[in-house]
PDB file of C-alpha atoms in Angstrom:
ATOM      1  CA  MET A   1       0.000   0.000   0.000  1.00  0.00           C
ATOM      2  CA  THR A   2       1.355   3.393  -0.842  1.00  0.00           C
ATOM      3  CA  ALA A   3       2.572   5.642   1.956  1.00  0.00           C
ATOM      4  CA  GLY A   4       0.257   8.512   1.033  1.00  0.00           C
ATOM      5  CA  ARG A   5      -3.019   6.535   1.310  1.00  0.00           C
ATOM      6  CA  GLY A   6      -2.772   4.164   4.303  1.00  0.00           C
ATOM      7  CA  ARG A   7      -5.426   1.924   5.798  1.00  0.00           C
ATOM      8  CA  LYS A   8      -8.415   3.266   7.687  1.00  0.00           C
ATOM      9  CA  GLY A   9      -7.465   3.935  11.320  1.00  0.00           C
ATOM     10  CA  GLU A  10      -3.817   4.578  10.438  1.00  0.00           C
ATOM     11  CA  ARG A  11      -2.259   7.998   9.983  1.00  0.00           C
ATOM     12  CA  ALA A  12      -0.919   8.773   6.558  1.00  0.00           C
ATOM     13  CA  ALA A  13       2.857   9.022   6.342  1.00  0.00           C
ATOM     14  CA  GLU A  14       4.182  12.447   7.223  1.00  0.00           C
ATOM     15  CA  PRO A  15       5.579  14.490   4.375  1.00  0.00           C
ATOM     16  CA  ALA A  16       9.250  15.196   4.155  1.00  0.00           C
ATOM     17  CA  GLY A  17      10.220  18.155   6.284  1.00  0.00           C
ATOM     18  CA  GLY A  18       7.312  17.493   8.684  1.00  0.00           C
ATOM     19  CA  VAL A  19       7.365  16.910  12.414  1.00  0.00           C
ATOM     20  CA  ARG A  20       9.792  13.951  12.238  1.00  0.00           C
ATOM     21  CA  ALA A  21      12.172  15.913  10.060  1.00  0.00           C
ATOM     22  CA  ALA A  22      12.028  18.794  12.506  1.00  0.00           C
ATOM     23  CA  HIS A  23      12.895  16.448  15.375  1.00  0.00           C
ATOM     24  CA  ALA A  24      15.777  15.023  13.402  1.00  0.00           C
ATOM     25  CA  ALA A  25      17.124  18.507  12.821  1.00  0.00           C
ATOM     26  CA  GLY A  26      16.850  19.320  16.505  1.00  0.00           C
ATOM     27  CA  GLU A  27      14.003  21.793  15.996  1.00  0.00           C
ATOM     28  CA  PRO A  28      10.804  21.805  18.065  1.00  0.00           C
ATOM     29  CA  PRO A  29       7.698  20.666  16.204  1.00  0.00           C
ATOM     30  CA  ARG A  30       5.388  23.403  15.003  1.00  0.00           C
ATOM     31  CA  VAL A  31       2.089  23.640  16.847  1.00  0.00           C
ATOM     32  CA  PRO A  32      -0.925  24.369  14.641  1.00  0.00           C
ATOM     33  CA  GLY A  33      -1.742  28.066  14.948  1.00  0.00           C
ATOM     34  CA  PRO A  34      -5.081  29.724  15.689  1.00  0.00           C
ATOM     35  CA  ALA A  35      -5.992  29.639  11.989  1.00  0.00           C
ATOM     36  CA  HIS A  36      -6.039  25.835  11.994  1.00  0.00           C
ATOM     37  CA  ARG A  37      -7.942  25.556  15.241  1.00  0.00           C
ATOM     38  CA  GLU A  38     -10.448  28.207  14.195  1.00  0.00           C
ATOM     39  CA  GLY A  39     -10.973  26.583  10.821  1.00  0.00           C
ATOM     40  CA  ALA A  40     -11.601  23.211  12.413  1.00  0.00           C
ATOM     41  CA  ALA A  41     -14.132  24.687  14.793  1.00  0.00           C
ATOM     42  CA  ASP A  42     -16.186  26.548  12.212  1.00  0.00           C
ATOM     43  CA  GLY A  43     -15.965  24.159   9.313  1.00  0.00           C
ATOM     44  CA  GLY A  44     -13.215  25.991   7.465  1.00  0.00           C
ATOM     45  CA  ALA A  45     -14.143  29.628   8.002  1.00  0.00           C
ATOM     46  CA  GLY A  46     -10.534  30.340   8.938  1.00  0.00           C
ATOM     47  CA  ALA A  47      -9.200  29.316   5.540  1.00  0.00           C
ATOM     48  CA  GLU A  48      -8.389  31.918   2.929  1.00  0.00           C
ATOM     49  CA  GLY A  49     -11.468  32.413   0.838  1.00  0.00           C
ATOM     50  CA  GLY A  50     -13.504  30.019   3.035  1.00  0.00           C
ATOM     51  CA  ARG A  51     -17.218  30.162   3.568  1.00  0.00           C
ATOM     52  CA  SER A  52     -18.369  33.480   4.887  1.00  0.00           C
ATOM     53  CA  GLY A  53     -21.652  32.158   6.258  1.00  0.00           C
ATOM     54  CA  SER A  54     -24.135  34.285   8.106  1.00  0.00           C
ATOM     55  CA  ARG A  55     -22.650  36.245  11.001  1.00  0.00           C
ATOM     56  CA  ARG A  56     -24.531  38.056  13.690  1.00  0.00           C
ATOM     57  CA  ALA A  57     -22.637  40.815  15.425  1.00  0.00           C
ATOM     58  CA  GLY A  58     -22.065  40.321  19.120  1.00  0.00           C
ATOM     59  CA  PRO A  59     -21.116  42.819  21.833  1.00  0.00           C
ATOM     60  CA  GLY A  60     -18.636  45.435  20.654  1.00  0.00           C
ATOM     61  CA  GLY A  61     -19.068  44.506  16.993  1.00  0.00           C
ATOM     62  CA  THR A  62     -17.652  41.005  17.380  1.00  0.00           C
ATOM     63  CA  ALA A  63     -19.229  38.415  15.145  1.00  0.00           C
ATOM     64  CA  GLY A  64     -17.798  35.193  16.531  1.00  0.00           C
ATOM     65  CA  GLY A  65     -14.615  33.299  17.270  1.00  0.00           C
ATOM     66  CA  SER A  66     -12.765  33.016  20.549  1.00  0.00           C
ATOM     67  CA  ALA A  67     -11.531  35.983  22.553  1.00  0.00           C
ATOM     68  CA  GLU A  68      -7.995  34.673  22.008  1.00  0.00           C
ATOM     69  CA  VAL A  69      -8.376  34.868  18.226  1.00  0.00           C
ATOM     70  CA  ARG A  70      -9.924  38.350  18.372  1.00  0.00           C
ATOM     71  CA  ALA A  71      -7.080  39.568  20.577  1.00  0.00           C
ATOM     72  CA  LEU A  72      -4.566  38.088  18.122  1.00  0.00           C
ATOM     73  CA  ILE A  73      -6.239  39.897  15.225  1.00  0.00           C
ATOM     74  CA  VAL A  74      -6.328  43.238  17.041  1.00  0.00           C
ATOM     75  CA  ALA A  75      -2.682  42.902  18.116  1.00  0.00           C
ATOM     76  CA  ALA A  76      -1.722  42.348  14.482  1.00  0.00           C
ATOM     77  CA  ALA A  77      -3.937  45.173  13.228  1.00  0.00           C
ATOM     78  CA  VAL A  78      -2.745  47.991  15.513  1.00  0.00           C
ATOM     79  CA  PRO A  79       0.820  48.399  14.140  1.00  0.00           C
ATOM     80  CA  LEU A  80      -0.464  48.009  10.575  1.00  0.00           C
ATOM     81  CA  LEU A  81      -3.101  50.653  11.240  1.00  0.00           C
ATOM     82  CA  VAL A  82      -0.528  53.105  12.584  1.00  0.00           C
ATOM     83  CA  ARG A  83       1.818  52.416   9.665  1.00  0.00           C
ATOM     84  CA  HIS A  84      -0.627  52.431   6.758  1.00  0.00           C
ATOM     85  CA  GLY A  85      -3.737  54.221   7.996  1.00  0.00           C
ATOM     86  CA  ALA A  86      -7.308  52.963   8.086  1.00  0.00           C
ATOM     87  CA  THR A  87      -8.011  53.536   4.394  1.00  0.00           C
ATOM     88  CA  ALA A  88      -5.081  51.450   3.141  1.00  0.00           C
ATOM     89  CA  LEU A  89      -5.474  48.737   5.776  1.00  0.00           C
ATOM     90  CA  THR A  90      -6.984  45.562   4.330  1.00  0.00           C
ATOM     91  CA  THR A  91      -8.284  42.330   5.776  1.00  0.00           C
ATOM     92  CA  SER A  92      -5.649  40.367   3.895  1.00  0.00           C
ATOM     93  CA  MET A  93      -2.854  42.439   5.477  1.00  0.00           C
ATOM     94  CA  ILE A  94      -4.237  41.810   8.953  1.00  0.00           C
ATOM     95  CA  ALA A  95      -4.801  38.110   8.315  1.00  0.00           C
ATOM     96  CA  ARG A  96      -1.269  37.668   6.997  1.00  0.00           C
ATOM     97  CA  ALA A  97       0.270  39.435  10.001  1.00  0.00           C
ATOM     98  CA  ALA A  98      -1.845  37.406  12.422  1.00  0.00           C
ATOM     99  CA  GLY A  99      -1.095  34.111  10.687  1.00  0.00           C
ATOM    100  CA  LEU A 100      -4.779  33.547   9.972  1.00  0.00           C
ATOM    101  CA  GLY A 101      -7.000  33.277   6.950  1.00  0.00           C
ATOM    102  CA  GLN A 102      -9.198  36.179   5.913  1.00  0.00           C
ATOM    103  CA  GLY A 103     -12.227  34.127   6.848  1.00  0.00           C
ATOM    104  CA  ALA A 104     -11.134  34.109  10.490  1.00  0.00           C
ATOM    105  CA  VAL A 105     -10.960  37.917  10.511  1.00  0.00           C
ATOM    106  CA  HIS A 106     -14.402  38.237   8.942  1.00  0.00           C
ATOM    107  CA  ALA A 107     -15.795  35.728  11.425  1.00  0.00           C
ATOM    108  CA  ALA A 108     -14.356  37.567  14.432  1.00  0.00           C
ATOM    109  CA  PHE A 109     -15.595  41.078  13.614  1.00  0.00           C
ATOM    110  CA  ALA A 110     -18.854  42.243  12.077  1.00  0.00           C
ATOM    111  CA  ASP A 111     -17.078  44.774   9.859  1.00  0.00           C
ATOM    112  CA  LYS A 112     -13.899  46.824   9.498  1.00  0.00           C
ATOM    113  CA  GLN A 113     -15.262  49.637  11.652  1.00  0.00           C
ATOM    114  CA  ALA A 114     -15.819  47.228  14.538  1.00  0.00           C
ATOM    115  CA  LEU A 115     -12.228  46.020  14.237  1.00  0.00           C
ATOM    116  CA  LEU A 116     -10.868  49.578  14.185  1.00  0.00           C
ATOM    117  CA  ALA A 117     -12.892  50.444  17.272  1.00  0.00           C
ATOM    118  CA  GLN A 118     -11.287  47.527  19.079  1.00  0.00           C
ATOM    119  CA  CYS A 119      -7.873  48.856  18.023  1.00  0.00           C
ATOM    120  CA  VAL A 120      -8.610  52.098  19.894  1.00  0.00           C
ATOM    121  CA  ILE A 121      -9.631  50.162  22.992  1.00  0.00           C
ATOM    122  CA  ALA A 122      -6.500  48.028  22.747  1.00  0.00           C
ATOM    123  CA  ALA A 123      -4.345  51.169  22.609  1.00  0.00           C
ATOM    124  CA  VAL A 124      -5.805  52.258  25.943  1.00  0.00           C
ATOM    125  CA  GLN A 125      -4.547  49.022  27.529  1.00  0.00           C
ATOM    126  CA  PRO A 126      -7.370  49.006  30.121  1.00  0.00           C
ATOM    127  CA  GLY A 127      -6.199  48.702  33.701  1.00  0.00           C
ATOM    128  CA  ARG A 128      -2.504  49.256  33.045  1.00  0.00           C
ATOM    129  CA  THR A 129      -2.358  53.009  33.733  1.00  0.00           C
ATOM    130  CA  ALA A 130      -4.463  52.887  36.890  1.00  0.00           C
ATOM    131  CA  GLU A 131      -2.411  49.979  38.198  1.00  0.00           C
ATOM    132  CA  SER A 132       0.801  51.898  37.545  1.00  0.00           C
ATOM    133  CA  ILE A 133      -0.487  54.928  39.460  1.00  0.00           C
ATOM    134  CA  ALA A 134      -1.791  52.852  42.367  1.00  0.00           C
ATOM    135  CA  SER A 135       1.443  50.879  42.695  1.00  0.00           C
ATOM    136  CA  GLY A 136       3.516  53.945  43.579  1.00  0.00           C
ATOM    137  CA  ASP A 137       5.447  53.935  46.850  1.00  0.00           C
ATOM    138  CA  PRO A 138       3.361  55.881  49.416  1.00  0.00           C
ATOM    139  CA  GLU A 139       6.571  56.813  51.232  1.00  0.00           C
ATOM    140  CA  GLU A 140       7.816  58.803  48.230  1.00  0.00           C
ATOM    141  CA  PRO A 141       7.182  62.556  48.055  1.00  0.00           C
ATOM    142  CA  LEU A 142       3.982  63.677  46.336  1.00  0.00           C
ATOM    143  CA  ALA A 143       5.993  65.282  43.540  1.00  0.00           C
ATOM    144  CA  ALA A 144       7.680  61.980  42.694  1.00  0.00           C
ATOM    145  CA  ARG A 145       4.392  60.070  42.687  1.00  0.00           C
ATOM    146  CA  LEU A 146       2.755  62.711  40.489  1.00  0.00           C
ATOM    147  CA  ALA A 147       5.684  62.561  38.079  1.00  0.00           C
ATOM    148  CA  ALA A 148       5.282  58.790  37.762  1.00  0.00           C
ATOM    149  CA  ALA A 149       1.532  59.172  37.264  1.00  0.00           C
ATOM    150  CA  ALA A 150       2.128  61.804  34.598  1.00  0.00           C
ATOM    151  CA  GLU A 151       4.437  59.483  32.682  1.00  0.00           C
ATOM    152  CA  ALA A 152       1.824  56.721  32.754  1.00  0.00           C
ATOM    153  CA  LEU A 153      -0.939  59.073  31.565  1.00  0.00           C
ATOM    154  CA  ARG A 154       1.219  60.548  28.811  1.00  0.00           C
ATOM    155  CA  ALA A 155       2.140  57.090  27.550  1.00  0.00           C
ATOM    156  CA  GLN A 156      -1.532  56.115  27.415  1.00  0.00           C
ATOM    157  CA  ALA A 157      -2.469  59.338  25.613  1.00  0.00           C
ATOM    158  CA  ALA A 158       0.365  58.866  23.111  1.00  0.00           C
ATOM    159  CA  ARG A 159      -0.834  55.362  22.243  1.00  0.00           C
ATOM    160  CA  MET A 160      -4.372  56.606  21.704  1.00  0.00           C
ATOM    161  CA  ARG A 161      -3.217  59.551  19.588  1.00  0.00           C
ATOM    162  CA  LEU A 162      -1.274  57.254  17.268  1.00  0.00           C
ATOM    163  CA  VAL A 163      -4.246  54.984  16.694  1.00  0.00           C
ATOM    164  CA  CYS A 164      -6.906  57.702  16.473  1.00  0.00           C
ATOM    165  CA  ALA A 165      -4.806  59.744  14.041  1.00  0.00           C
ATOM    166  CA  ALA A 166      -4.717  56.773  11.670  1.00  0.00           C
ATOM    167  CA  MET A 167      -8.492  56.641  11.218  1.00  0.00           C
ATOM    168  CA  PRO A 168     -11.302  59.087  10.431  1.00  0.00           C
ATOM    169  CA  TYR A 169     -13.010  60.856  13.311  1.00  0.00           C
ATOM    170  CA  GLU A 170     -16.234  59.174  12.231  1.00  0.00           C
ATOM    171  CA  ILE A 171     -14.802  55.927  13.612  1.00  0.00           C
ATOM    172  CA  HIS A 172     -13.081  56.924  16.849  1.00  0.00           C
ATOM    173  CA  GLY A 173     -15.284  59.918  17.685  1.00  0.00           C
ATOM    174  CA  PRO A 174     -18.398  57.898  18.535  1.00  0.00           C
ATOM    175  CA  LEU A 175     -16.343  55.834  20.988  1.00  0.00           C
ATOM    176  CA  ALA A 176     -16.767  58.605  23.565  1.00  0.00           C
ATOM    177  CA  GLY A 177     -18.862  57.032  26.262  1.00  0.00           C
ATOM    178  CA  HIS A 178     -17.896  53.476  25.319  1.00  0.00           C
ATOM    179  CA  PRO A 179     -18.277  51.323  28.463  1.00  0.00           C
ATOM    180  CA  VAL A 180     -14.694  50.046  28.318  1.00  0.00           C
ATOM    181  CA  LEU A 181     -13.247  53.544  27.947  1.00  0.00           C
ATOM    182  CA  ASP A 182     -15.527  55.000  30.614  1.00  0.00           C
ATOM    183  CA  ALA A 183     -14.462  52.264  33.003  1.00  0.00           C
ATOM    184  CA  GLU A 184     -10.788  52.878  32.220  1.00  0.00           C
ATOM    185  CA  PHE A 185     -10.906  56.619  32.838  1.00  0.00           C
ATOM    186  CA  GLY A 186     -12.902  55.941  35.992  1.00  0.00           C
ATOM    187  CA  ARG A 187     -10.161  53.622  37.255  1.00  0.00           C
ATOM    188  CA  VAL A 188      -7.504  56.224  36.499  1.00  0.00           C
ATOM    189  CA  ARG A 189      -9.477  58.920  38.310  1.00  0.00           C
ATOM    190  CA  THR A 190      -9.936  56.656  41.334  1.00  0.00           C
ATOM    191  CA  ALA A 191      -6.189  55.996  41.475  1.00  0.00           C
ATOM    192  CA  LEU A 192      -5.439  59.728  41.265  1.00  0.00           C
ATOM    193  CA  VAL A 193      -8.004  60.564  43.952  1.00  0.00           C
ATOM    194  CA  ALA A 194      -6.348  58.037  46.255  1.00  0.00           C
ATOM    195  CA  LEU A 195      -2.964  59.584  45.518  1.00  0.00           C
ATOM    196  CA  PHE A 196      -4.143  63.082  46.475  1.00  0.00           C
ATOM    197  CA  THR A 197      -6.219  61.856  49.426  1.00  0.00           C
ATOM    198  CA  ALA A 198      -3.049  60.678  51.139  1.00  0.00           C
ATOM    199  CA  GLU A 199      -1.953  64.350  51.165  1.00  0.00           C
ATOM    200  CA  ARG A 200      -5.369  65.895  51.860  1.00  0.00           C
ATOM    201  CA  ASP A 201      -4.292  67.941  54.897  1.00  0.00           C
ATOM    202  CA  GLY A 202      -2.091  70.211  52.800  1.00  0.00           C
ATOM    203  CA  LEU A 203      -4.258  70.517  49.683  1.00  0.00           C
ATOM    204  CA  CYS A 204      -6.009  73.681  48.527  1.00  0.00           C
ATOM    205  CA  LEU A 205      -8.759  71.764  46.697  1.00  0.00           C
ATOM    206  CA  PRO A 206     -10.577  68.479  47.335  1.00  0.00           C
ATOM    207  CA  PRO A 207      -8.714  65.380  46.089  1.00  0.00           C
ATOM    208  CA  GLN A 208     -11.462  64.715  43.540  1.00  0.00           C
ATOM    209  CA  ARG A 209     -11.032  68.127  41.890  1.00  0.00           C
ATOM    210  CA  LEU A 210      -7.256  67.857  41.894  1.00  0.00           C
ATOM    211  CA  ALA A 211      -7.511  64.437  40.273  1.00  0.00           C
ATOM    212  CA  ASP A 212      -9.768  65.869  37.545  1.00  0.00           C
ATOM    213  CA  ALA A 213      -7.390  68.788  36.990  1.00  0.00           C
ATOM    214  CA  PHE A 214      -4.339  66.571  36.794  1.00  0.00           C
ATOM    215  CA  GLN A 215      -6.047  64.154  34.412  1.00  0.00           C
ATOM    216  CA  SER A 216      -7.371  66.949  32.181  1.00  0.00           C
ATOM    217  CA  LEU A 217      -3.924  68.532  31.910  1.00  0.00           C
ATOM    218  CA  LEU A 218      -2.411  65.273  30.703  1.00  0.00           C
ATOM    219  CA  THR A 219      -5.245  63.851  28.591  1.00  0.00           C
ATOM    220  CA  PRO A 220      -5.984  65.644  25.298  1.00  0.00           C
ATOM    221  CA  ALA A 221      -9.574  66.873  25.274  1.00  0.00           C
ATOM    222  CA  THR A 222     -10.178  65.237  21.883  1.00  0.00           C
ATOM    223  CA  LEU A 223      -9.713  61.729  23.255  1.00  0.00           C
ATOM    224  CA  PRO A 224     -12.750  59.658  24.221  1.00  0.00           C
ATOM    225  CA  GLY A 225     -13.540  59.750  27.920  1.00  0.00           C
ATOM    226  CA  SER A 226     -11.579  62.911  28.775  1.00  0.00           C
ATOM    227  CA  PRO A 227     -12.683  64.403  32.119  1.00  0.00           C
ATOM    228  CA  GLU A 228     -14.590  67.681  32.268  1.00  0.00           C
ATOM    229  CA  PRO A 229     -12.147  70.639  32.308  1.00  0.00           C
ATOM    230  CA  LEU A 230     -11.517  72.227  35.689  1.00  0.00           C
ATOM    231  CA  ALA A 231     -13.595  75.356  36.384  1.00  0.00           C
ATOM    232  CA  THR A 232     -11.682  78.600  35.803  1.00  0.00           C
ATOM    233  CA  ARG A 233     -11.849  79.605  39.493  1.00  0.00           C
ATOM    234  CA  ASP A 234     -10.460  76.269  40.620  1.00  0.00           C
ATOM    235  CA  LEU A 235      -7.837  76.271  37.895  1.00  0.00           C
ATOM    236  CA  VAL A 236      -6.594  79.730  38.921  1.00  0.00           C
ATOM    237  CA  ALA A 237      -6.495  78.674  42.575  1.00  0.00           C
ATOM    238  CA  LEU A 238      -4.505  75.615  41.622  1.00  0.00           C
ATOM    239  CA  PHE A 239      -1.918  77.546  39.663  1.00  0.00           C
ATOM    240  CA  LEU A 240      -1.616  80.453  42.120  1.00  0.00           C
ATOM    241  CA  ARG A 241      -1.321  78.403  45.312  1.00  0.00           C
ATOM    242  CA  GLY A 242      -0.340  74.958  44.057  1.00  0.00           C
ATOM    243  CA  ALA A 243      -1.795  71.641  45.145  1.00  0.00           C
ATOM    244  CA  ARG A 244      -0.346  71.932  48.666  1.00  0.00           C
ATOM    245  CA  GLY A 245      -1.793  75.397  49.305  1.00  0.00           C
ATOM    246  CA  ALA A 246      -0.193  78.627  50.462  1.00  0.00           C
ATOM    247  CA  ALA A 247       0.876  77.204  53.853  1.00  0.00           C
ATOM    248  CA  ASP A 248       3.595  75.096  52.238  1.00  0.00           C
ATOM    249  CA  ARG A 249       5.137  77.724  49.947  1.00  0.00           C
ATOM    250  CA  THR A 250       8.541  77.787  51.652  1.00  0.00           C
ATOM    251  CA  GLY A 251      10.508  78.913  48.616  1.00  0.00           C
ATOM    252  CA  ASP A 252       8.599  82.102  47.774  1.00  0.00           C
ATOM    253  CA  ALA A 253      11.150  84.375  49.425  1.00  0.00           C
ATOM    254  CA  GLU A 254      14.055  83.018  47.401  1.00  0.00           C
TER     255      GLU A 254
END
């Protein structure tokens, strides 16, 4: 019997250069990627040019597929989006970078706009900024903790600017008020309030207002979820007296 056909119940002989050849060469065997697993699960939708089928959009514009596959697609799409822009970005480019078939991309997201929206959310990296602010050493001076918080906020804003600049406002603009973004900016505000609360005895404004002011200074107003700007009276008080208030202005005479 020929090696390529085999009897029922037996595996066909592996092609040259397959897993056995890899072992012989001292290389680890290749594990089938998400494209193979996705294609097996949906009857071949992950293959290039596979069946499109009927897809019903789920929460956030997702049409199907595992969260792992969607995350893989978004991770591949973000750098391509920044490099080429939304108009030039194609499904085939994303699929190739993710190691998937185009069918897997179409199955995971209802349309291109839904995928781009997820790219914005991915750029925010939900939870990372708030965690960075909250993990500061409480024994450090307030100035040092604010400097670290500012770096974290600026990094987050820079990531969002890169992604939002690569797509029309019609796509990222409506994301204002998105539950994921609202929750993220709420977490950041909570972390900042806690930071200022630890120094409340020397502050000229309530910790909540100082947190809003600090966040608004470091988050461009055009980004989704930006806090409401500080009132003029409070802003003037902040800049004239500083966050610690007039009682702590020891260097004024110098």
